CSV table of C-alpha atoms in Angstrom, one decimal:
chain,number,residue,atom,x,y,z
A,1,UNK,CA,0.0,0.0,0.0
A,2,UNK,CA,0.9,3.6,-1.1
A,3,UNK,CA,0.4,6.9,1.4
A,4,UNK,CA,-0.7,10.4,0.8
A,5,UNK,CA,-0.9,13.1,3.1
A,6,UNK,CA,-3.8,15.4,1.9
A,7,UNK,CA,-4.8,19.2,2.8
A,8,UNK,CA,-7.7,21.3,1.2
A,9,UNK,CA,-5.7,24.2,3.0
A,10,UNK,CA,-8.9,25.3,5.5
A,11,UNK,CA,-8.7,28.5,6.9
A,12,UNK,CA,-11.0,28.6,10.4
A,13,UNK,CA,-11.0,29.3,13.9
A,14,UNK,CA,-8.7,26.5,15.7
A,15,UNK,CA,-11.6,24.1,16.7
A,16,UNK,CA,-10.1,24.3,20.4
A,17,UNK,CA,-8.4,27.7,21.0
A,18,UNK,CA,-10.5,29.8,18.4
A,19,UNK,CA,-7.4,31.4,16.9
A,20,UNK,CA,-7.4,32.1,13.4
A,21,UNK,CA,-3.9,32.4,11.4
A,22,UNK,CA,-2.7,34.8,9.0
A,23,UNK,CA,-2.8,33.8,5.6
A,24,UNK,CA,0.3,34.0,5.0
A,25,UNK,CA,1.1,31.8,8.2
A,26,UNK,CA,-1.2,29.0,6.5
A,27,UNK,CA,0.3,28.6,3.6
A,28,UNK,CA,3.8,28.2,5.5
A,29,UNK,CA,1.9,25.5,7.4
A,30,UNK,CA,1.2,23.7,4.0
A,31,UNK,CA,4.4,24.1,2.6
A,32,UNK,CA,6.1,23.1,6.1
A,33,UNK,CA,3.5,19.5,6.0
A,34,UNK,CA,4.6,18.5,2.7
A,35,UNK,CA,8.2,18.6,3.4
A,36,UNK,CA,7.4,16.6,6.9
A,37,UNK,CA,5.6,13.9,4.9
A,38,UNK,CA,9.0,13.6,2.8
A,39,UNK,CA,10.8,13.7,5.8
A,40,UNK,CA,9.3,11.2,7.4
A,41,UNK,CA,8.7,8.5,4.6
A,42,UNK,CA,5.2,9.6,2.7
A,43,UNK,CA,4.8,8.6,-1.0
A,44,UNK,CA,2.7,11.9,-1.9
A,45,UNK,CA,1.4,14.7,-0.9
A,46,UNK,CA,-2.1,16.3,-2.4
A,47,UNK,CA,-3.2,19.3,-2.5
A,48,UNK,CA,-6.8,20.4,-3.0
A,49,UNK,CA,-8.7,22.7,-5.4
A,50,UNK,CA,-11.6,25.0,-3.9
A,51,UNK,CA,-12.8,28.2,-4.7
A,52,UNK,CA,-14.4,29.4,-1.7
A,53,UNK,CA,-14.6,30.0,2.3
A,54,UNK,CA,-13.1,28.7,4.3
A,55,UNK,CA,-10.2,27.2,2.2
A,56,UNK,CA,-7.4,28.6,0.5
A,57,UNK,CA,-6.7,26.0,-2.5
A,58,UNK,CA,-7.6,28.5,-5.2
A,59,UNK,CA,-4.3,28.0,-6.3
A,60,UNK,CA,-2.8,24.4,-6.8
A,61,UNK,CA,0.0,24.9,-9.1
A,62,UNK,CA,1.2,27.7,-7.6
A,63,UNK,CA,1.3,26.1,-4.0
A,64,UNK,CA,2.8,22.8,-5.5
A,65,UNK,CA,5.7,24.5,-7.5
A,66,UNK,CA,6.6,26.0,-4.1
A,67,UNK,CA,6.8,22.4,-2.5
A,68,UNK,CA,8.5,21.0,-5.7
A,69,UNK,CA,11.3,23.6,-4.8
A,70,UNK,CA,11.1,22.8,-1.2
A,71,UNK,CA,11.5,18.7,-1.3
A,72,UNK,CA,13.2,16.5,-4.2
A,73,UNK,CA,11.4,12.7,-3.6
A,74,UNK,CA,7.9,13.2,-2.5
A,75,UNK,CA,5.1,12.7,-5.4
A,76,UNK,CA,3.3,15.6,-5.9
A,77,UNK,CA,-1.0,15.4,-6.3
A,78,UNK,CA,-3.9,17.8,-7.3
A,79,UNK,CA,-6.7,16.9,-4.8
A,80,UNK,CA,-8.9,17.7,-7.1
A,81,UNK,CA,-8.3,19.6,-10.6
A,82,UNK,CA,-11.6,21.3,-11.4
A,83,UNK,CA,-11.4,20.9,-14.9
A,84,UNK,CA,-15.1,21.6,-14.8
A,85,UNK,CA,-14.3,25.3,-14.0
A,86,UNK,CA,-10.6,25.4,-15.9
A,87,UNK,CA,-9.5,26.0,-19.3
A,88,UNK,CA,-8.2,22.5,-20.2
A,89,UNK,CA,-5.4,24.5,-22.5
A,90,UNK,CA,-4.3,26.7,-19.3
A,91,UNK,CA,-4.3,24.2,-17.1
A,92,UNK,CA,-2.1,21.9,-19.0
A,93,UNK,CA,0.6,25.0,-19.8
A,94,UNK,CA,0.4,25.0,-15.5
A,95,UNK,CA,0.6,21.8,-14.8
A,96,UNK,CA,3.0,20.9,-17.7
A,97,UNK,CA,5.8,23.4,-16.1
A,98,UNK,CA,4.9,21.5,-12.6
A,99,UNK,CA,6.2,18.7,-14.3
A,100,UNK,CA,9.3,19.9,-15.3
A,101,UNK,CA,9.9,22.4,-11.6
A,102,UNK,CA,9.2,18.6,-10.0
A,103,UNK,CA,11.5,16.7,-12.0
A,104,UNK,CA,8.5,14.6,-13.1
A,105,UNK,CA,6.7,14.1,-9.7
A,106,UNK,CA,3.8,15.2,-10.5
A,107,UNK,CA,0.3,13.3,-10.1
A,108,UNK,CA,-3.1,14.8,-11.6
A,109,UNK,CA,-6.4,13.9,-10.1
A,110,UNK,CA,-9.5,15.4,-11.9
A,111,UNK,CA,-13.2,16.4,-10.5
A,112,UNK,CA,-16.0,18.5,-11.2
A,113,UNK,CA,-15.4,20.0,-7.7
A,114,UNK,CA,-17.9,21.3,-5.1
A,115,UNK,CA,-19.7,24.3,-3.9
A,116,UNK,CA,-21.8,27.0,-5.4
A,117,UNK,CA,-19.1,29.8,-4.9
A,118,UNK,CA,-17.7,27.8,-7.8
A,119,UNK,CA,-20.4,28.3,-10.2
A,120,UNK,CA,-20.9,32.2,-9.8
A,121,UNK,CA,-17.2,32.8,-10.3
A,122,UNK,CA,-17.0,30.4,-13.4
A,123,UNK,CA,-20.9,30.4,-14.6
A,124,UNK,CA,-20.9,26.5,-14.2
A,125,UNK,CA,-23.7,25.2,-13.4
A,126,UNK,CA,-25.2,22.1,-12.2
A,127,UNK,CA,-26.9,21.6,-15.4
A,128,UNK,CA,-23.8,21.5,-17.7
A,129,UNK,CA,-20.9,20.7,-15.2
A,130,UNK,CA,-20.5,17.0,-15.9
A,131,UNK,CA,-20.2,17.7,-19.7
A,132,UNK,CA,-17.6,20.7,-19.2
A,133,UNK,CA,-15.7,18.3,-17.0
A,134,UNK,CA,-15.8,15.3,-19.2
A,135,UNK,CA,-15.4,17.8,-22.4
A,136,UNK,CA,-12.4,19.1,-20.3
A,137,UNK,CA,-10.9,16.0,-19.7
A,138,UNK,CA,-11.0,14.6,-23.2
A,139,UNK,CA,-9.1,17.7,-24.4
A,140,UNK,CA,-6.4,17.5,-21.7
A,141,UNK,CA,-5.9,14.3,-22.1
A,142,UNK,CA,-5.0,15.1,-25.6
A,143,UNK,CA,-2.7,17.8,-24.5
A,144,UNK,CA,-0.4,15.6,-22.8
A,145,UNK,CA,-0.1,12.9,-25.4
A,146,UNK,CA,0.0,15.2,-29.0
A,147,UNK,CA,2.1,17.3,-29.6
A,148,UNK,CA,0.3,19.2,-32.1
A,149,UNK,CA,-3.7,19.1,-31.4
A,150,UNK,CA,-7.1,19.9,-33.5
A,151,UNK,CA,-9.9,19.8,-31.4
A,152,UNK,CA,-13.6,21.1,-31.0
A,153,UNK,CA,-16.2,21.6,-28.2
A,154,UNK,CA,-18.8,23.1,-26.6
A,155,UNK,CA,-17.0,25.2,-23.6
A,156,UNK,CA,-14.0,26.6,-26.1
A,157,UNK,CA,-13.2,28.1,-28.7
A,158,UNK,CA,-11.5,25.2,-31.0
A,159,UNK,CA,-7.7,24.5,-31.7
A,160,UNK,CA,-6.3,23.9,-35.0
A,161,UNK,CA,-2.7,22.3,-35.3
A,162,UNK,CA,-2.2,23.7,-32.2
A,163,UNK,CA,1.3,23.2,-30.3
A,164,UNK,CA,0.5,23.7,-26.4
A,165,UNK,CA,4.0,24.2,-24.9
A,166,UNK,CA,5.9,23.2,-22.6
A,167,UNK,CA,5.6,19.5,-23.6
A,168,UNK,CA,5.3,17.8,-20.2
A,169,UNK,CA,8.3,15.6,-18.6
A,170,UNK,CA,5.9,12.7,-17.6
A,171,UNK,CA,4.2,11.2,-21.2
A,172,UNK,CA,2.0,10.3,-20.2
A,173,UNK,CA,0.8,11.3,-16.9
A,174,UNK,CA,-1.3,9.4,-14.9
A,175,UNK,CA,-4.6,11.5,-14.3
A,176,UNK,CA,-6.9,9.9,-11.2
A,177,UNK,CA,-10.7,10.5,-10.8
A,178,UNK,CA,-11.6,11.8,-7.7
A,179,UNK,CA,-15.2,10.9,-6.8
A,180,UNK,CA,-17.4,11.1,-3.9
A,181,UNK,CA,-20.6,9.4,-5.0
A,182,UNK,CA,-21.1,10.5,-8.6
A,183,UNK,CA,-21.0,7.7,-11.5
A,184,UNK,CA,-20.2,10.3,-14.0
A,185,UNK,CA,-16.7,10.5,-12.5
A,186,UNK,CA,-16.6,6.4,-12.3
A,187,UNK,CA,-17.5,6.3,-16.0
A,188,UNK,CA,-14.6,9.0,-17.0
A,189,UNK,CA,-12.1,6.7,-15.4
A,190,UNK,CA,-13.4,3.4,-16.5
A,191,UNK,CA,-13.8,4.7,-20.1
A,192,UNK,CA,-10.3,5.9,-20.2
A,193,UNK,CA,-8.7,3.4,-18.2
A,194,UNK,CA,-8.0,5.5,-16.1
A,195,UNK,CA,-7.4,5.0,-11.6
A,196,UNK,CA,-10.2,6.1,-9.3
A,197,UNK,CA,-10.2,7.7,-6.5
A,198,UNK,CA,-12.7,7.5,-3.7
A,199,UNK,CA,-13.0,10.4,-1.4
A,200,UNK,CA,-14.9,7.8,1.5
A,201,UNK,CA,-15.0,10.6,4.1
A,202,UNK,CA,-18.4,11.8,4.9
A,203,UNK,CA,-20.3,8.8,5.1
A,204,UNK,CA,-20.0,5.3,6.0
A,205,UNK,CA,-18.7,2.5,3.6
A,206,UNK,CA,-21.2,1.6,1.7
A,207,UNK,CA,-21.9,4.0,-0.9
A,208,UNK,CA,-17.9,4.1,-1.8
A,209,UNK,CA,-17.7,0.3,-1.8
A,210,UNK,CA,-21.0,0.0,-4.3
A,211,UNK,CA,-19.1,3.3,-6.6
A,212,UNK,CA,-16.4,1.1,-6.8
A,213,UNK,CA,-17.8,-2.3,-7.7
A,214,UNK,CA,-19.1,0.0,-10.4
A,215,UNK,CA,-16.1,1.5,-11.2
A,216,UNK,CA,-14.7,-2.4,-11.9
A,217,UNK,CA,-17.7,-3.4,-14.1
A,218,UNK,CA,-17.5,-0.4,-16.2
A,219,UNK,CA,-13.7,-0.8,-16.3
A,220,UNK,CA,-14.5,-4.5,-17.9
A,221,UNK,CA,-17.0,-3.6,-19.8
A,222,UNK,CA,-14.8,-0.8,-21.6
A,223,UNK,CA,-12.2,-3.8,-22.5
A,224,UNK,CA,-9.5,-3.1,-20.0
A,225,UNK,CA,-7.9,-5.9,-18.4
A,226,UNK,CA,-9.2,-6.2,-14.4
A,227,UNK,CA,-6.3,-6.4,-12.8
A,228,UNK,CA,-5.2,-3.3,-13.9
A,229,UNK,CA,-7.6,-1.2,-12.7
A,230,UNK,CA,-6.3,1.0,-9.6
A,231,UNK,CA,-8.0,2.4,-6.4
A,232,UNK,CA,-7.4,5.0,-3.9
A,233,UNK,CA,-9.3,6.2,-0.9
A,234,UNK,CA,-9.2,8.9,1.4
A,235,UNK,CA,-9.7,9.0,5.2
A,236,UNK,CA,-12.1,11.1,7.3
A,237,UNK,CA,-9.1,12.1,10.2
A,238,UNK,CA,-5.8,10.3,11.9
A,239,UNK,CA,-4.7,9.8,15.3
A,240,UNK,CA,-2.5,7.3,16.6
A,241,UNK,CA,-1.1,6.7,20.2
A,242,UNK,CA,0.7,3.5,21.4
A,243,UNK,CA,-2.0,3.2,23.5
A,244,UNK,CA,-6.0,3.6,22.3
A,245,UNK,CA,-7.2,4.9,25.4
A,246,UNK,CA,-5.0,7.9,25.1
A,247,UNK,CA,-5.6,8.3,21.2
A,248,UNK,CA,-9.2,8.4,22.1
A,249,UNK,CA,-8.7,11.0,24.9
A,250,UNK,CA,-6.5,13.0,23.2
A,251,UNK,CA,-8.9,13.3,19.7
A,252,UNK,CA,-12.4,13.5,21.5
A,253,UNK,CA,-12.0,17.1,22.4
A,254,UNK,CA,-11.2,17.8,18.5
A,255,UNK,CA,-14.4,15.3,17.1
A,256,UNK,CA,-16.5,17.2,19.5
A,257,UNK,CA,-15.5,20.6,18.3
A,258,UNK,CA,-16.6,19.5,15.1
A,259,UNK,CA,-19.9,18.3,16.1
A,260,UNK,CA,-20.9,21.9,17.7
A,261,UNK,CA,-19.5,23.4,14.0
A,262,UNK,CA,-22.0,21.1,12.2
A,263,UNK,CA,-24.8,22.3,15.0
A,264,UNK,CA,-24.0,25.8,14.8
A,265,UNK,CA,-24.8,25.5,10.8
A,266,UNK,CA,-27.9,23.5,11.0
A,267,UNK,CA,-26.3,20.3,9.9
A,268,UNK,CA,-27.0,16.9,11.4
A,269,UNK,CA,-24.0,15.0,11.7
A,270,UNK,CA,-23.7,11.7,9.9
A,271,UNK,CA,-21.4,10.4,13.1
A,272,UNK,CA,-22.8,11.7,16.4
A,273,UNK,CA,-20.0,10.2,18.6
A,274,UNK,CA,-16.7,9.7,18.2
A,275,UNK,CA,-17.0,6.1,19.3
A,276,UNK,CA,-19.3,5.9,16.2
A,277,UNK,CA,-17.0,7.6,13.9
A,278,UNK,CA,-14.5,5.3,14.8
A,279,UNK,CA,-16.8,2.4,14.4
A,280,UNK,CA,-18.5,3.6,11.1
A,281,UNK,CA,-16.6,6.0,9.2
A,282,UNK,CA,-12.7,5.7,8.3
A,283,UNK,CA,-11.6,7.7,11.2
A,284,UNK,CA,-8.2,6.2,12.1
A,285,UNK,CA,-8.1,6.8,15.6
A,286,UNK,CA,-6.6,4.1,18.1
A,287,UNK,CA,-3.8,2.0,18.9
A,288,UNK,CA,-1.4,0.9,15.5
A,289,UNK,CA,-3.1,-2.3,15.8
A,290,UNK,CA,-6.3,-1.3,15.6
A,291,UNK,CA,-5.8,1.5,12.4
A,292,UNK,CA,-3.9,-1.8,10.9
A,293,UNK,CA,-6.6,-3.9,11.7
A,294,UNK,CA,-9.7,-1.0,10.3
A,295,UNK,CA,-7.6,-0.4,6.9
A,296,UNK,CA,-7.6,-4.2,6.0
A,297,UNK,CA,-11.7,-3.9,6.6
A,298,UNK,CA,-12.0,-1.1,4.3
A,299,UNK,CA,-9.9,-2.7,1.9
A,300,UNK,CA,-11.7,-5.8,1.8
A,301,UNK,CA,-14.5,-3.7,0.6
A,302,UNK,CA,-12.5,-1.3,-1.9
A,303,UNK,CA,-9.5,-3.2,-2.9
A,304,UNK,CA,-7.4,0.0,-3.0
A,305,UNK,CA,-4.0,0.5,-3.1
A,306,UNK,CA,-3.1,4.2,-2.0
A,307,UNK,CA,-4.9,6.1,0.7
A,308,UNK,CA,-3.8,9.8,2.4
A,309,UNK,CA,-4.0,10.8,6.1
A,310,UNK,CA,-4.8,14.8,6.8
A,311,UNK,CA,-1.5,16.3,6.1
A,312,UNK,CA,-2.4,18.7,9.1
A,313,UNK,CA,-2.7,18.9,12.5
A,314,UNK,CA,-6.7,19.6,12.5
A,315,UNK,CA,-6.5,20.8,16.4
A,316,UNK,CA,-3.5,18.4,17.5
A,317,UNK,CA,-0.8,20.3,18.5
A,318,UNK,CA,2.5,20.5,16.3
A,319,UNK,CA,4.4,17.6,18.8
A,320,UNK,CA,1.4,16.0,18.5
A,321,UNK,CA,0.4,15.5,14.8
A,322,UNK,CA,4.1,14.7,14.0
A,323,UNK,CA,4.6,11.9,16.8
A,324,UNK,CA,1.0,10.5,15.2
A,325,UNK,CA,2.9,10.2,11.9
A,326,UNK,CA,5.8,9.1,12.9
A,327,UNK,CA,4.1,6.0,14.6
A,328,UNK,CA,2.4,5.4,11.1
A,329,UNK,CA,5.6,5.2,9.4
A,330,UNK,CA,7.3,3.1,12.4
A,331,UNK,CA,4.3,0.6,13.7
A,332,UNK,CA,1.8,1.1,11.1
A,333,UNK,CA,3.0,1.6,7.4
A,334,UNK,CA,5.7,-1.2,7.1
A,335,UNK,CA,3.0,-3.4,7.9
A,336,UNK,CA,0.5,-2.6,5.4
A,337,UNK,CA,3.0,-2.1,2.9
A,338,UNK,CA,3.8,-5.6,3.6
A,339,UNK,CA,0.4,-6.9,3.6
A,340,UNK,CA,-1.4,-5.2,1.0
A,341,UNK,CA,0.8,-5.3,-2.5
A,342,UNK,CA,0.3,-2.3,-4.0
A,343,UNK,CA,1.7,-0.7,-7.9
A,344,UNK,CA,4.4,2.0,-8.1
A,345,UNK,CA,2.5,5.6,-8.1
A,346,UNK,CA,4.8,6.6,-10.9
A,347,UNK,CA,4.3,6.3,-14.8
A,348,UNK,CA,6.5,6.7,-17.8
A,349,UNK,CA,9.9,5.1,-16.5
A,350,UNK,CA,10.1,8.1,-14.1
A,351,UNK,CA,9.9,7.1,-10.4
């Protein structure tokens, strides 16, 4: 098994102490977790895409280039691309250069994206944001693999001959599909042959375990061989102490912050306890063991291969988050790495 560390770069009130940082201090806390997850072993990091409050991922390839100058091994990811809301043209000259800055580290994961702030800065709507992404993605995957391109569509004006430059290090690239519940995304991947990835945070397992069993009969019925088709997942939060008792203690106060955010906006909480989080969502909180022993049950239902942990702290002090992750790599990594076989993240003899 691969492992991410992931950060949609939130900018709110410390869900203990109230405090809210600079901007300026938060993106030096996103810069300074990426080089940590190097440090310490990771095989990614990913960083998000949102256009609205309260994150601060407007930006991806700007924020990434900085890490790419910052760390040399580490495997850069988009958490997602909105090519939904992104020229497909644009976003390959920014993500082609990436390449190069990275030295070919570079990982692309695609989405439609979330939220309505999106739509009235882009004039997406819900109506036609499926076809701009899959319109989107069709052209960008062009991008990277011809070197001159004539194309038309709906959502751009056309190309004709065009050269699109710089030509990208990585040829190809892989491109994921990030997905939360939508089979439009699944049927992208599938089509193209393309890896999946399953966001499996806000609800129990279910839905992501039936969106990938349809991910793998889509992927047959497209012609592509089943054992190559690839899966990620994402986790809902991370916490790990020798002990459970104390990595219970030590995360309640945090889980319970959250639940009076969800109250104070008139949202009803899929997981009303922390004991039920850690029983029904994939929260990793507990003992090595016990994160060892809930990853195998989640991949028994999703097969996947790569899975991120929350880059950041999210209300654990600094000591704190980085002991949690350091017991990963020690107790907990070696042993799924060991147990659950899982394919090189890199493509195009660049590793």
């Amino acid at each position: 098994m691969k492992f991410l560390t992931m950060t949609l770069a939130f900018h709110t009130p410390h869900p203990l102490t109230g405090e809210v940082k600079p901007v300026s201090e938060r993106f030096r806390e996103v810069v300074d977790s990426a080089v940590l997850a190097e440090e310490l072993g990771f095989d990614g990091f990913a960083f998000g895409e949102r256009h609205e409050r309260p994150f601060l991922s407007s930006s991806p390839p700007v924020v990434l280039s900085h890490i790419a100058a910052r760390t040399s091994r580490i495997r850069l990811f988009t958490a997602v691309t909105t090519l939904s809301l992104l020229d497909p043209v644009r976003a390959f000259e920014d993500y082609s250069t990436l390449d190069h800055l990275s030295g070919g580290r570079l990982d692309l994961m695609i989405g439609k994206g979330n939220g309505s702030a999106q739509a009235e800065l882009f004039h997406v709507t819900e109506q036609d944001q499926w076809d701009r992404n899959r319109e989107g993605y069709e052209l960008f995957r062009r991008l990277w693999r011809e070197d001159r391109v004539t194309w038309s569509g709906r959502f751009r004006p056309p190309l004709n001959d065009a050269e699109v430059l710089p030509r990208p290090l990585q040829r190809p690239i892989r491109v994921w599909h990030g997905s939360a519940t939508s089979k439009e995304s699944v049927e992208l991947a599938a089509r193209y042959g393309d890896p999946l990835f399953s966001a499996n945070v806000t609800n129990p397992v279910e839905p992501y375990a039936e969106l990938v069993r349809h991910y793998r009969e889509r992927w047959e019925h497209h012609g592509h061989d089943p054992a190559d088709a690839l899966v990620g997942a994402g986790s809902a939060g991370y916490y790990s102490a020798p002990k459970s008792q104390d990595a219970i203690e030590t995360y309640r106060p945090i889980f319970d912050a959250r639940l009076r955010l969800f109250a104070g906006r008139g949202l009803d909480p899929v997981f009303h306890s922390l004991e039920d989080a850690v029983e029904r969502s994939s929260i990793l909180v507990g003992s090595p063991q016990q994160i060892i022993d809930k990853v195998h049950r989640y991949h028994d239902r999703l097969g996947h291969e790569v899975m991120h942990l929350p880059a950041e702290a999210d209300g654990l002090t600094g000591a704190q988050h980085r002991a949690s992750l350091e017991l990963f790599q020690s107790d907990i990594a070696p042993v799924l790495r060991k147990e659950i076989p899982s394919r090189p993240l890199s493509q195009g003899g660049i590793s």
